[in-house]
Short mmCIF file of C-alpha atoms in Angstrom, two decimals:
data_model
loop_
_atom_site.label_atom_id
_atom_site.label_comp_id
_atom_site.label_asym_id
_atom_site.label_seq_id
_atom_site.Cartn_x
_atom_site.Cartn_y
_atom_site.Cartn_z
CA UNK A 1 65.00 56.05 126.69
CA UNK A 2 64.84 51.98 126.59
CA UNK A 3 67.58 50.58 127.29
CA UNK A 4 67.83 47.40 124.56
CA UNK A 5 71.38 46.59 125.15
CA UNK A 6 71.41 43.03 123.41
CA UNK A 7 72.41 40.37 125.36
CA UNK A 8 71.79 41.80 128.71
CA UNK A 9 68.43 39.73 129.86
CA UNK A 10 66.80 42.31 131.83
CA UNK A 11 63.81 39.76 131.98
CA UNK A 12 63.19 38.07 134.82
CA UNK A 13 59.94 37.20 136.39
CA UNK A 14 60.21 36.11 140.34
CA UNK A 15 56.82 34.17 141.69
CA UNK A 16 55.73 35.42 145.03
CA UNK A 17 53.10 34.79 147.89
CA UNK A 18 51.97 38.22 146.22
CA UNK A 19 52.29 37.17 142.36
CA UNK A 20 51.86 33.27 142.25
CA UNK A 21 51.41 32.84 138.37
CA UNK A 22 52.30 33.40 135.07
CA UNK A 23 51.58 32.30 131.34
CA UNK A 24 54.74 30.99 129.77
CA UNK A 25 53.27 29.61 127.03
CA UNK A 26 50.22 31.08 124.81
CA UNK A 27 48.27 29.32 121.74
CA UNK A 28 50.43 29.94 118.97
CA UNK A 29 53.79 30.32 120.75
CA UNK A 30 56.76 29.23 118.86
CA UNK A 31 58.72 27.52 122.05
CA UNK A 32 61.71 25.07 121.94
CA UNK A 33 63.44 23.49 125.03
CA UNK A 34 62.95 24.99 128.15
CA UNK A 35 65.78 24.50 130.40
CA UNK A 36 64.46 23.86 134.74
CA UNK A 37 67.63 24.61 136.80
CA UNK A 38 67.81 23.84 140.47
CA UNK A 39 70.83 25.55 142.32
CA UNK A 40 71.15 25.66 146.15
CA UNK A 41 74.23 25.63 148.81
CA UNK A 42 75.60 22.22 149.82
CA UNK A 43 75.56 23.17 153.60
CA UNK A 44 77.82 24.11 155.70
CA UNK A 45 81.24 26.04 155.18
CA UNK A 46 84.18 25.94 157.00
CA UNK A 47 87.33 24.09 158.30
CA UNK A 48 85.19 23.33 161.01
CA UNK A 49 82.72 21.94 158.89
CA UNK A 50 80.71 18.80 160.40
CA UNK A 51 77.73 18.61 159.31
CA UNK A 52 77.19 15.94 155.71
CA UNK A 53 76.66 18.22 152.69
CA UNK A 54 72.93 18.23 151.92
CA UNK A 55 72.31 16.14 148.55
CA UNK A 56 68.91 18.06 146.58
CA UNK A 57 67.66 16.37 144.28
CA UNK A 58 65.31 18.02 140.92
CA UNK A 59 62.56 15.64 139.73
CA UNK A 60 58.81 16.17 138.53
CA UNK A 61 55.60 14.52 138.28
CA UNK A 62 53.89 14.75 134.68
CA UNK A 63 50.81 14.18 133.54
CA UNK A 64 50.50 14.42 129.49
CA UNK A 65 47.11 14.88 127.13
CA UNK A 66 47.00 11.78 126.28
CA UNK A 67 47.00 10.75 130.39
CA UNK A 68 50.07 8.75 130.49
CA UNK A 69 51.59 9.40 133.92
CA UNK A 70 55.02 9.11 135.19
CA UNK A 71 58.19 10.58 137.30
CA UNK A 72 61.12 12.48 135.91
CA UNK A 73 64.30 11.72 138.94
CA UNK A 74 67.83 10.11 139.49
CA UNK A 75 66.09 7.70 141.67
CA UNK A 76 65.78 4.30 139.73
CA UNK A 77 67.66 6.23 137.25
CA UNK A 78 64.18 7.78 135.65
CA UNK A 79 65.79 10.82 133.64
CA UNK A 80 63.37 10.53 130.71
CA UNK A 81 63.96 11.29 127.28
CA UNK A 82 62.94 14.63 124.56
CA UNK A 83 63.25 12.25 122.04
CA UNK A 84 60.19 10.32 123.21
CA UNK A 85 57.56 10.39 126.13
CA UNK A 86 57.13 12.16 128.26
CA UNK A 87 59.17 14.56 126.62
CA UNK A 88 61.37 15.89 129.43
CA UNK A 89 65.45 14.87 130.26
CA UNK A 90 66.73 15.58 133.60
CA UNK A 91 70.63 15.70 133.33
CA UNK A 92 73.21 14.08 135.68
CA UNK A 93 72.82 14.14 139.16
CA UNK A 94 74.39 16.62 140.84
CA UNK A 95 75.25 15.40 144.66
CA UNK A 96 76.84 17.50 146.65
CA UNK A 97 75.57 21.31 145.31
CA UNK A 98 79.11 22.27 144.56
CA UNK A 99 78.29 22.10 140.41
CA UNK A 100 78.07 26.18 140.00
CA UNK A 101 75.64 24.63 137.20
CA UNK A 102 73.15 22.90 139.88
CA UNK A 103 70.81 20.12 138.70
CA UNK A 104 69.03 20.60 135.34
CA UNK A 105 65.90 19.78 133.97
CA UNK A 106 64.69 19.65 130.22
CA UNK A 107 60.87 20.01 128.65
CA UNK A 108 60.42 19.95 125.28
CA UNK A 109 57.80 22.59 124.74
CA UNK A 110 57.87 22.51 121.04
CA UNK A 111 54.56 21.09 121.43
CA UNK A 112 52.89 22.65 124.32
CA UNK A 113 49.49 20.68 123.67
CA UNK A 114 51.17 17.25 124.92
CA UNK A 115 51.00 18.57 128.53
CA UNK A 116 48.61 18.16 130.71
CA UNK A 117 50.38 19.44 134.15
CA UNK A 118 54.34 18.90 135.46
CA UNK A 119 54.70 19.36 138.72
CA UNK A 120 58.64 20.44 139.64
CA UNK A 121 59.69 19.18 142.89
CA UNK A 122 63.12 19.23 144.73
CA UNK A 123 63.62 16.28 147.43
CA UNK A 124 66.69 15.91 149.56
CA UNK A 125 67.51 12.50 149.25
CA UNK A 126 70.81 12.76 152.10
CA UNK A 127 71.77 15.08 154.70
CA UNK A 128 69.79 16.42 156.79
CA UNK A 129 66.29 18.09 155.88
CA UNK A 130 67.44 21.42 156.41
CA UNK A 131 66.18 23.68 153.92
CA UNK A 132 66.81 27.25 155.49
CA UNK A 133 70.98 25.80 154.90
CA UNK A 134 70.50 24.47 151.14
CA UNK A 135 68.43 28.08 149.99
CA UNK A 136 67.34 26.75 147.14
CA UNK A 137 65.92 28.11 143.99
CA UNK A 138 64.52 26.74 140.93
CA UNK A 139 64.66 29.42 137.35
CA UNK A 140 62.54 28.20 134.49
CA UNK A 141 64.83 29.34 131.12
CA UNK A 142 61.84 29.34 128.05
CA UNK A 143 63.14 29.51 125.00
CA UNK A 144 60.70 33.25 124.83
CA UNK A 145 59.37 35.06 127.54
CA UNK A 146 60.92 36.36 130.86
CA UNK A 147 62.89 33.56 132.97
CA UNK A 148 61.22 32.55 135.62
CA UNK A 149 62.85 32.17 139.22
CA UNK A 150 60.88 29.95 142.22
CA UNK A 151 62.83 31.15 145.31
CA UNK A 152 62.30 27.97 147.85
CA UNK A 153 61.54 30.45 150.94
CA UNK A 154 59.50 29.52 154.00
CA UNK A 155 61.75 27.03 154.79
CA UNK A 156 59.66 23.93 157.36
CA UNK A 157 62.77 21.56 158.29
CA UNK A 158 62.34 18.65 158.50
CA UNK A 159 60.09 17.62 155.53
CA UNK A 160 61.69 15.56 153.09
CA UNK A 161 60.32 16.91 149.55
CA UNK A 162 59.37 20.49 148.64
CA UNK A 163 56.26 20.48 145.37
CA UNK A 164 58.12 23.96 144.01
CA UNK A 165 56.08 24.81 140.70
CA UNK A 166 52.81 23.87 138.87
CA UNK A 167 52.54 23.49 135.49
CA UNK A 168 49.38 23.37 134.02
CA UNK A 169 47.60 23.26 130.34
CA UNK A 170 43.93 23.80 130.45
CA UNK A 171 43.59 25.09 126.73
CA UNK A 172 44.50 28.43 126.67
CA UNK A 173 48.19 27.89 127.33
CA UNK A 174 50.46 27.04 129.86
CA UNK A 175 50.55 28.82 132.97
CA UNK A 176 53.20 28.28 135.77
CA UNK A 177 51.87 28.52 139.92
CA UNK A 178 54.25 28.79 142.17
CA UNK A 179 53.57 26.44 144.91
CA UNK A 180 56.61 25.87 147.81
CA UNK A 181 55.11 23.34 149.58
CA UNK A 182 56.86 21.36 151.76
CA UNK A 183 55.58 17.98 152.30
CA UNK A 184 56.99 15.34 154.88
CA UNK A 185 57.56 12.56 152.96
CA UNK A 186 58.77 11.15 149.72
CA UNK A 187 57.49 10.52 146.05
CA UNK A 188 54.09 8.95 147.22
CA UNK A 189 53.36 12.34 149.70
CA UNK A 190 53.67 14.43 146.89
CA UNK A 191 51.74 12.47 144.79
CA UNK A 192 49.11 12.08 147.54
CA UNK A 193 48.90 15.87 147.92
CA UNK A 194 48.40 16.44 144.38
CA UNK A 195 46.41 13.52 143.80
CA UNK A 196 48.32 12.43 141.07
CA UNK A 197 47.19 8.62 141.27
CA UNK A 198 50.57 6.45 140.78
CA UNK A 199 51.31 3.41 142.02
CA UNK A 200 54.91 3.49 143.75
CA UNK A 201 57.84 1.40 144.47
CA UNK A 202 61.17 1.78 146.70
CA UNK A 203 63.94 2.93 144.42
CA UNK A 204 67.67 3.95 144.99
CA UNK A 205 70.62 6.07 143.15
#
């Protein structure tokens, strides 16, 4: 017999080398705001402890239909709005990895159609690249449809940035691809490896 205990979501989709991709949205779908969560450890513990704490940060790159182009990040304080293009929020800035909530990203998919691709990325802006320590993952929460979980495995310390997930509207839908790609570099490499075609500036916290 089915178990349909409510409240117990039994629903969760993880992307793999083996199963890269998904639909999370479909033409039609009601969806509301989809929350992008980003949890990982803060390095080493320990009262021995020596190493800094390793600070991750959750951003994306978005392209929408009508191809305005931007970045989603705490650095130059580019959190975005759902009120108002582009349509996504990224909440505080979470330094250290000890929030048990992690860093959290918002997309209004209300209106699926505005999207042309988002591009999730994580980037460790201090500490030491190391991201075997900070075992990462990144769970998309739709408002329908199975969660879906981005573990950020085949660690290469030493790059800077990591392009996690790509989201992409070609008219049927959006699908999801999980990507894990770690790039050495910042902002600009990941932009450059996705051609994404931005113009960029240095920008701090």
């Amino acid at each position: 017999m089915a178990n349909n205990t409510p409240g117990v979501n039994l629903s969760k989709v993880t992307l793999s080398k083996a199963t890269p991709s998904i639909t999370l949205t479909k033409p039609g779908d009601q969806q509301g705001i989809m929350r992008v969560n980003l949890n990982w450890s803060s390095g080493p513990k320990g009262f021995f402890r020596r190493s800094k704490a390793v600070d991750l940060d959750l951003g994306c790159l978005y392209e929408l239909s009508n191809g305005a182009k931007g970045v989603v990040q705490a650095i130059g304080n580019n959190f975005g709005s759902l009120q108002s293009e582009p349509f996504i929020q990224l909440d505080g800035d979470d330094r250290s990895g000890a929030s048990a909530s992690g860093e959290n990203m918002h997309i209004d998919l209300t209106r699926p159609e505005l999207f042309r691709r988002i591009l999730i990325f994580a980037f460790i802006y201090e500490g030491v690249p190391n991201w075997a320590a900070a075992d990462g993952v990144v769970t998309l929460f739709p408002t329908s449809g199975p969660q879906i979980e981005v573990r950020l495995d085949s660690p290469v310390n030493g790059a800077r940035s990591c392009a996690i997930a790509l989201l992409q509207n070609q008219g049927s839908g959006i699908t999801v691809h999980r990507e894990v790609n770690y790039i050495n570099g910042a902002q600009r490499a990941i932009d450059e490896a996705y051609n994404w075609g931005m113009q960029w500036h240095a920008g701090r916290k």
